Amino acid sequence: MNFYNVATEWCADLPNYGATYNSYVYQHACDYTSGDNQQWEIVPTRSVDVGGTRQDLFLIRNVKSRQCMDLPGSGANPATTPIWMHKCIATDDNQEWFFMPGNSGGWYYVNLAANMCLDVPGWARDGSDKGNPNPLTIYPCWDKDWAFDGADDHLWILRQLA
């Protein structure tokens, strides 16, 4: 599946058709073939209580590299921390995510440790988030003043290969 961003209309991507550990995750024009490294899978880990709601947690693993989206170190990271790839660790790390429904058919992908969303740097309202390549980061999920009904570029859709 491709991670398709509702605002930029681009997909999460790894550089150069593969990635070594600590390679950053970018966005790029979507390639819906299996030859690229834009194919991702959701790997369930466990369920936890988040703010009074039971959430199913998962890893976001790249099909080609078999590595997972990660944040540096372990525990919470500040806003604008870049997402990178690393060996998948199922618990006690900051690789676990959960989804929350958004508008436009998209979903917020929330990092459990940081309690922030998968983000494209820049802003949807002025198109500064549409550059190639932009490294993905984490950022607060919503603000009433942002484009896309407050979601900015934090909404994603999983798209199957054709």
PDB file of C-alpha atoms in Angstrom:
ATOM      1  CA  MET A   1       0.000   0.000   0.000  1.00  0.00           C
ATOM      2  CA  ASN A   2       1.103   3.570  -0.625  1.00  0.00           C
ATOM      3  CA  PHE A   3       0.848   6.264   2.062  1.00  0.00           C
ATOM      4  CA  TYR A   4      -0.905   8.976   0.032  1.00  0.00           C
ATOM      5  CA  ASN A   5      -1.088  12.508   1.467  1.00  0.00           C
ATOM      6  CA  VAL A   6      -4.491  14.151   0.918  1.00  0.00           C
ATOM      7  CA  ALA A   7      -3.087  17.718   0.740  1.00  0.00           C
ATOM      8  CA  THR A   8       0.078  17.240  -1.343  1.00  0.00           C
ATOM      9  CA  GLU A   9      -1.202  14.278  -3.398  1.00  0.00           C
ATOM     10  CA  TRP A  10       2.240  12.672  -3.025  1.00  0.00           C
ATOM     11  CA  CYS A  11       3.318   9.476  -1.250  1.00  0.00           C
ATOM     12  CA  ALA A  12       5.722   8.556   1.545  1.00  0.00           C
ATOM     13  CA  ASP A  13       8.960   7.406  -0.084  1.00  0.00           C
ATOM     14  CA  LEU A  14      12.476   6.206   0.703  1.00  0.00           C
ATOM     15  CA  PRO A  15      15.466   7.602  -1.213  1.00  0.00           C
ATOM     16  CA  ASN A  16      17.049   5.793  -4.150  1.00  0.00           C
ATOM     17  CA  TYR A  17      14.829   2.690  -4.283  1.00  0.00           C
ATOM     18  CA  GLY A  18      15.946   1.483  -0.869  1.00  0.00           C
ATOM     19  CA  ALA A  19      17.216   2.661   2.479  1.00  0.00           C
ATOM     20  CA  THR A  20      19.926   2.041   5.010  1.00  0.00           C
ATOM     21  CA  TYR A  21      19.281   2.469   8.727  1.00  0.00           C
ATOM     22  CA  ASN A  22      18.638   6.072   9.716  1.00  0.00           C
ATOM     23  CA  SER A  23      17.635   7.091   6.168  1.00  0.00           C
ATOM     24  CA  TYR A  24      14.993   9.790   6.284  1.00  0.00           C
ATOM     25  CA  VAL A  25      11.496   9.244   4.907  1.00  0.00           C
ATOM     26  CA  TYR A  26      10.448  11.727   2.226  1.00  0.00           C
ATOM     27  CA  GLN A  27       7.455  12.365   0.010  1.00  0.00           C
ATOM     28  CA  HIS A  28       7.621  11.965  -3.743  1.00  0.00           C
ATOM     29  CA  ALA A  29       5.262  11.693  -6.686  1.00  0.00           C
ATOM     30  CA  CYS A  30       3.328   8.460  -6.175  1.00  0.00           C
ATOM     31  CA  ASP A  31       4.490   5.311  -7.944  1.00  0.00           C
ATOM     32  CA  TYR A  32       1.863   2.579  -7.695  1.00  0.00           C
ATOM     33  CA  THR A  33       4.127  -0.191  -9.008  1.00  0.00           C
ATOM     34  CA  SER A  34       5.891  -2.716  -6.839  1.00  0.00           C
ATOM     35  CA  GLY A  35       9.285  -1.668  -8.268  1.00  0.00           C
ATOM     36  CA  ASP A  36       9.614   1.425  -6.094  1.00  0.00           C
ATOM     37  CA  ASN A  37      10.081   1.689  -2.338  1.00  0.00           C
ATOM     38  CA  GLN A  38       6.778   3.439  -1.647  1.00  0.00           C
ATOM     39  CA  GLN A  39       5.054   0.240  -0.531  1.00  0.00           C
ATOM     40  CA  TRP A  40       4.263   0.076   3.177  1.00  0.00           C
ATOM     41  CA  GLU A  41       2.492  -2.349   5.474  1.00  0.00           C
ATOM     42  CA  ILE A  42       0.766  -1.925   8.809  1.00  0.00           C
ATOM     43  CA  VAL A  43       2.060  -4.366  11.448  1.00  0.00           C
ATOM     44  CA  PRO A  44      -0.199  -4.630  14.543  1.00  0.00           C
ATOM     45  CA  THR A  45       1.582  -4.618  17.928  1.00  0.00           C
ATOM     46  CA  ARG A  46      -0.827  -4.168  20.864  1.00  0.00           C
ATOM     47  CA  SER A  47      -3.789  -2.172  22.199  1.00  0.00           C
ATOM     48  CA  VAL A  48      -3.481   0.590  24.809  1.00  0.00           C
ATOM     49  CA  ASP A  49      -5.641   3.257  26.433  1.00  0.00           C
ATOM     50  CA  VAL A  50      -4.999   6.711  24.919  1.00  0.00           C
ATOM     51  CA  GLY A  51      -6.953   9.530  26.550  1.00  0.00           C
ATOM     52  CA  GLY A  52      -9.743   7.195  27.633  1.00  0.00           C
ATOM     53  CA  THR A  53     -10.066   5.510  24.235  1.00  0.00           C
ATOM     54  CA  ARG A  54      -8.738   2.058  23.399  1.00  0.00           C
ATOM     55  CA  GLN A  55      -6.334   2.310  20.438  1.00  0.00           C
ATOM     56  CA  ASP A  56      -4.807  -0.475  18.370  1.00  0.00           C
ATOM     57  CA  LEU A  57      -1.120   0.273  17.837  1.00  0.00           C
ATOM     58  CA  PHE A  58       0.962  -0.676  14.818  1.00  0.00           C
ATOM     59  CA  LEU A  59       4.324  -0.268  13.136  1.00  0.00           C
ATOM     60  CA  ILE A  60       4.638   1.273   9.665  1.00  0.00           C
ATOM     61  CA  ARG A  61       7.053  -1.032   7.826  1.00  0.00           C
ATOM     62  CA  ASN A  62       8.507  -0.548   4.361  1.00  0.00           C
ATOM     63  CA  VAL A  63       7.933  -3.651   2.239  1.00  0.00           C
ATOM     64  CA  LYS A  64      11.286  -3.421   0.446  1.00  0.00           C
ATOM     65  CA  SER A  65      13.669  -2.471   3.266  1.00  0.00           C
ATOM     66  CA  ARG A  66      11.735  -4.315   6.040  1.00  0.00           C
ATOM     67  CA  GLN A  67      12.542  -1.328   8.281  1.00  0.00           C
ATOM     68  CA  CYS A  68      10.015   0.761  10.216  1.00  0.00           C
ATOM     69  CA  MET A  69       9.251   4.461  10.457  1.00  0.00           C
ATOM     70  CA  ASP A  70      11.025   5.639  13.595  1.00  0.00           C
ATOM     71  CA  LEU A  71      11.983   8.726  15.584  1.00  0.00           C
ATOM     72  CA  PRO A  72      15.466   9.207  17.088  1.00  0.00           C
ATOM     73  CA  GLY A  73      16.145   7.571  20.446  1.00  0.00           C
ATOM     74  CA  SER A  74      13.210   6.329  22.474  1.00  0.00           C
ATOM     75  CA  GLY A  75      10.383   8.253  24.059  1.00  0.00           C
ATOM     76  CA  ALA A  76       8.786  11.538  23.024  1.00  0.00           C
ATOM     77  CA  ASN A  77      10.407  13.840  20.457  1.00  0.00           C
ATOM     78  CA  PRO A  78       9.622  17.520  19.763  1.00  0.00           C
ATOM     79  CA  ALA A  79       7.605  18.843  16.826  1.00  0.00           C
ATOM     80  CA  THR A  80       9.448  18.883  13.467  1.00  0.00           C
ATOM     81  CA  THR A  81      11.594  15.853  14.379  1.00  0.00           C
ATOM     82  CA  PRO A  82      12.305  14.024  11.092  1.00  0.00           C
ATOM     83  CA  ILE A  83      11.027  10.490  10.533  1.00  0.00           C
ATOM     84  CA  TRP A  84      13.689   7.941   9.660  1.00  0.00           C
ATOM     85  CA  MET A  85      13.944   4.212   9.077  1.00  0.00           C
ATOM     86  CA  HIS A  86      15.302   1.718  11.564  1.00  0.00           C
ATOM     87  CA  LYS A  87      15.077  -1.923  12.601  1.00  0.00           C
ATOM     88  CA  CYS A  88      11.526  -2.648  13.719  1.00  0.00           C
ATOM     89  CA  ILE A  89      11.040  -2.812  17.499  1.00  0.00           C
ATOM     90  CA  ALA A  90       7.521  -3.765  18.518  1.00  0.00           C
ATOM     91  CA  THR A  91       7.293  -2.136  21.974  1.00  0.00           C
ATOM     92  CA  ASP A  92       9.056   0.315  24.275  1.00  0.00           C
ATOM     93  CA  ASP A  93      10.184   2.476  21.391  1.00  0.00           C
ATOM     94  CA  ASN A  94       8.747   5.374  19.437  1.00  0.00           C
ATOM     95  CA  GLN A  95       7.835   3.346  16.359  1.00  0.00           C
ATOM     96  CA  GLU A  96       4.260   2.688  17.458  1.00  0.00           C
ATOM     97  CA  TRP A  97       1.414   4.596  15.792  1.00  0.00           C
ATOM     98  CA  PHE A  98      -2.375   4.647  15.880  1.00  0.00           C
ATOM     99  CA  PHE A  99      -4.911   6.182  13.516  1.00  0.00           C
ATOM    100  CA  MET A 100      -7.715   8.619  14.106  1.00  0.00           C
ATOM    101  CA  PRO A 101     -10.339   9.467  11.486  1.00  0.00           C
ATOM    102  CA  GLY A 102     -10.023  12.823   9.771  1.00  0.00           C
ATOM    103  CA  ASN A 103     -12.037  14.606   7.133  1.00  0.00           C
ATOM    104  CA  SER A 104     -11.782  14.145   3.352  1.00  0.00           C
ATOM    105  CA  GLY A 105     -11.615  10.372   3.838  1.00  0.00           C
ATOM    106  CA  GLY A 106      -8.118  10.660   5.295  1.00  0.00           C
ATOM    107  CA  TRP A 107      -6.645   9.488   8.572  1.00  0.00           C
ATOM    108  CA  TYR A 108      -4.308  11.031  11.115  1.00  0.00           C
ATOM    109  CA  TYR A 109      -1.353   8.734  11.863  1.00  0.00           C
ATOM    110  CA  VAL A 110      -0.391   9.562  15.442  1.00  0.00           C
ATOM    111  CA  ASN A 111       2.936   8.600  17.003  1.00  0.00           C
ATOM    112  CA  LEU A 112       2.158   7.138  20.436  1.00  0.00           C
ATOM    113  CA  ALA A 113       5.315   8.359  22.228  1.00  0.00           C
ATOM    114  CA  ALA A 114       5.178  11.936  20.899  1.00  0.00           C
ATOM    115  CA  ASN A 115       1.371  12.199  20.582  1.00  0.00           C
ATOM    116  CA  MET A 116       1.893  14.044  17.286  1.00  0.00           C
ATOM    117  CA  CYS A 117       0.949  13.290  13.694  1.00  0.00           C
ATOM    118  CA  LEU A 118       2.859  12.213  10.616  1.00  0.00           C
ATOM    119  CA  ASP A 119       3.491  15.521   8.841  1.00  0.00           C
ATOM    120  CA  VAL A 120       4.781  16.999   5.606  1.00  0.00           C
ATOM    121  CA  PRO A 121       6.838  20.135   6.436  1.00  0.00           C
ATOM    122  CA  GLY A 122       5.418  23.362   5.072  1.00  0.00           C
ATOM    123  CA  TRP A 123       1.817  24.471   4.840  1.00  0.00           C
ATOM    124  CA  ALA A 124      -1.083  23.360   2.655  1.00  0.00           C
ATOM    125  CA  ARG A 125      -2.526  26.887   2.552  1.00  0.00           C
ATOM    126  CA  ASP A 126       0.467  28.268   0.590  1.00  0.00           C
ATOM    127  CA  GLY A 127       1.682  25.088  -1.135  1.00  0.00           C
ATOM    128  CA  SER A 128       5.048  25.137   0.664  1.00  0.00           C
ATOM    129  CA  ASP A 129       4.506  21.464   1.546  1.00  0.00           C
ATOM    130  CA  LYS A 130       4.640  20.312  -2.092  1.00  0.00           C
ATOM    131  CA  GLY A 131       8.409  20.397  -2.672  1.00  0.00           C
ATOM    132  CA  ASN A 132      10.408  17.388  -3.823  1.00  0.00           C
ATOM    133  CA  PRO A 133      11.671  15.874  -1.662  1.00  0.00           C
ATOM    134  CA  ASN A 134      10.388  17.010   1.709  1.00  0.00           C
ATOM    135  CA  PRO A 135      11.411  14.871   4.698  1.00  0.00           C
ATOM    136  CA  LEU A 136       8.433  13.792   6.773  1.00  0.00           C
ATOM    137  CA  THR A 137       8.271  14.864  10.421  1.00  0.00           C
ATOM    138  CA  ILE A 138       5.933  14.805  13.396  1.00  0.00           C
ATOM    139  CA  TYR A 139       3.823  17.844  14.256  1.00  0.00           C
ATOM    140  CA  PRO A 140       0.728  18.639  16.357  1.00  0.00           C
ATOM    141  CA  CYS A 141      -2.251  17.097  14.611  1.00  0.00           C
ATOM    142  CA  TRP A 142      -4.784  19.880  14.259  1.00  0.00           C
ATOM    143  CA  ASP A 143      -5.394  23.628  14.561  1.00  0.00           C
ATOM    144  CA  LYS A 144      -8.609  25.449  13.689  1.00  0.00           C
ATOM    145  CA  ASP A 145      -6.690  28.026  11.617  1.00  0.00           C
ATOM    146  CA  TRP A 146      -5.019  25.514   9.284  1.00  0.00           C
ATOM    147  CA  ALA A 147      -6.157  24.542   5.796  1.00  0.00           C
ATOM    148  CA  PHE A 148      -8.204  21.382   5.151  1.00  0.00           C
ATOM    149  CA  ASP A 149     -10.549  22.127   8.063  1.00  0.00           C
ATOM    150  CA  GLY A 150      -7.638  22.337  10.485  1.00  0.00           C
ATOM    151  CA  ALA A 151      -5.845  19.180   9.341  1.00  0.00           C
ATOM    152  CA  ASP A 152      -3.222  20.924   7.126  1.00  0.00           C
ATOM    153  CA  ASP A 153      -1.212  18.106   5.471  1.00  0.00           C
ATOM    154  CA  HIS A 154      -1.647  15.528   8.232  1.00  0.00           C
ATOM    155  CA  LEU A 155      -4.273  13.366   6.529  1.00  0.00           C
ATOM    156  CA  TRP A 156      -3.156  10.184   4.777  1.00  0.00           C
ATOM    157  CA  ILE A 157      -4.889   7.440   2.813  1.00  0.00           C
ATOM    158  CA  LEU A 158      -3.542   3.928   2.295  1.00  0.00           C
ATOM    159  CA  ARG A 159      -3.847   3.045  -1.393  1.00  0.00           C
ATOM    160  CA  GLN A 160      -3.521  -0.472  -2.771  1.00  0.00           C
ATOM    161  CA  LEU A 161      -1.419  -1.340  -5.823  1.00  0.00           C
ATOM    162  CA  ALA A 162      -3.423  -1.310  -9.025  1.00  0.00           C
TER     163      ALA A 162
END
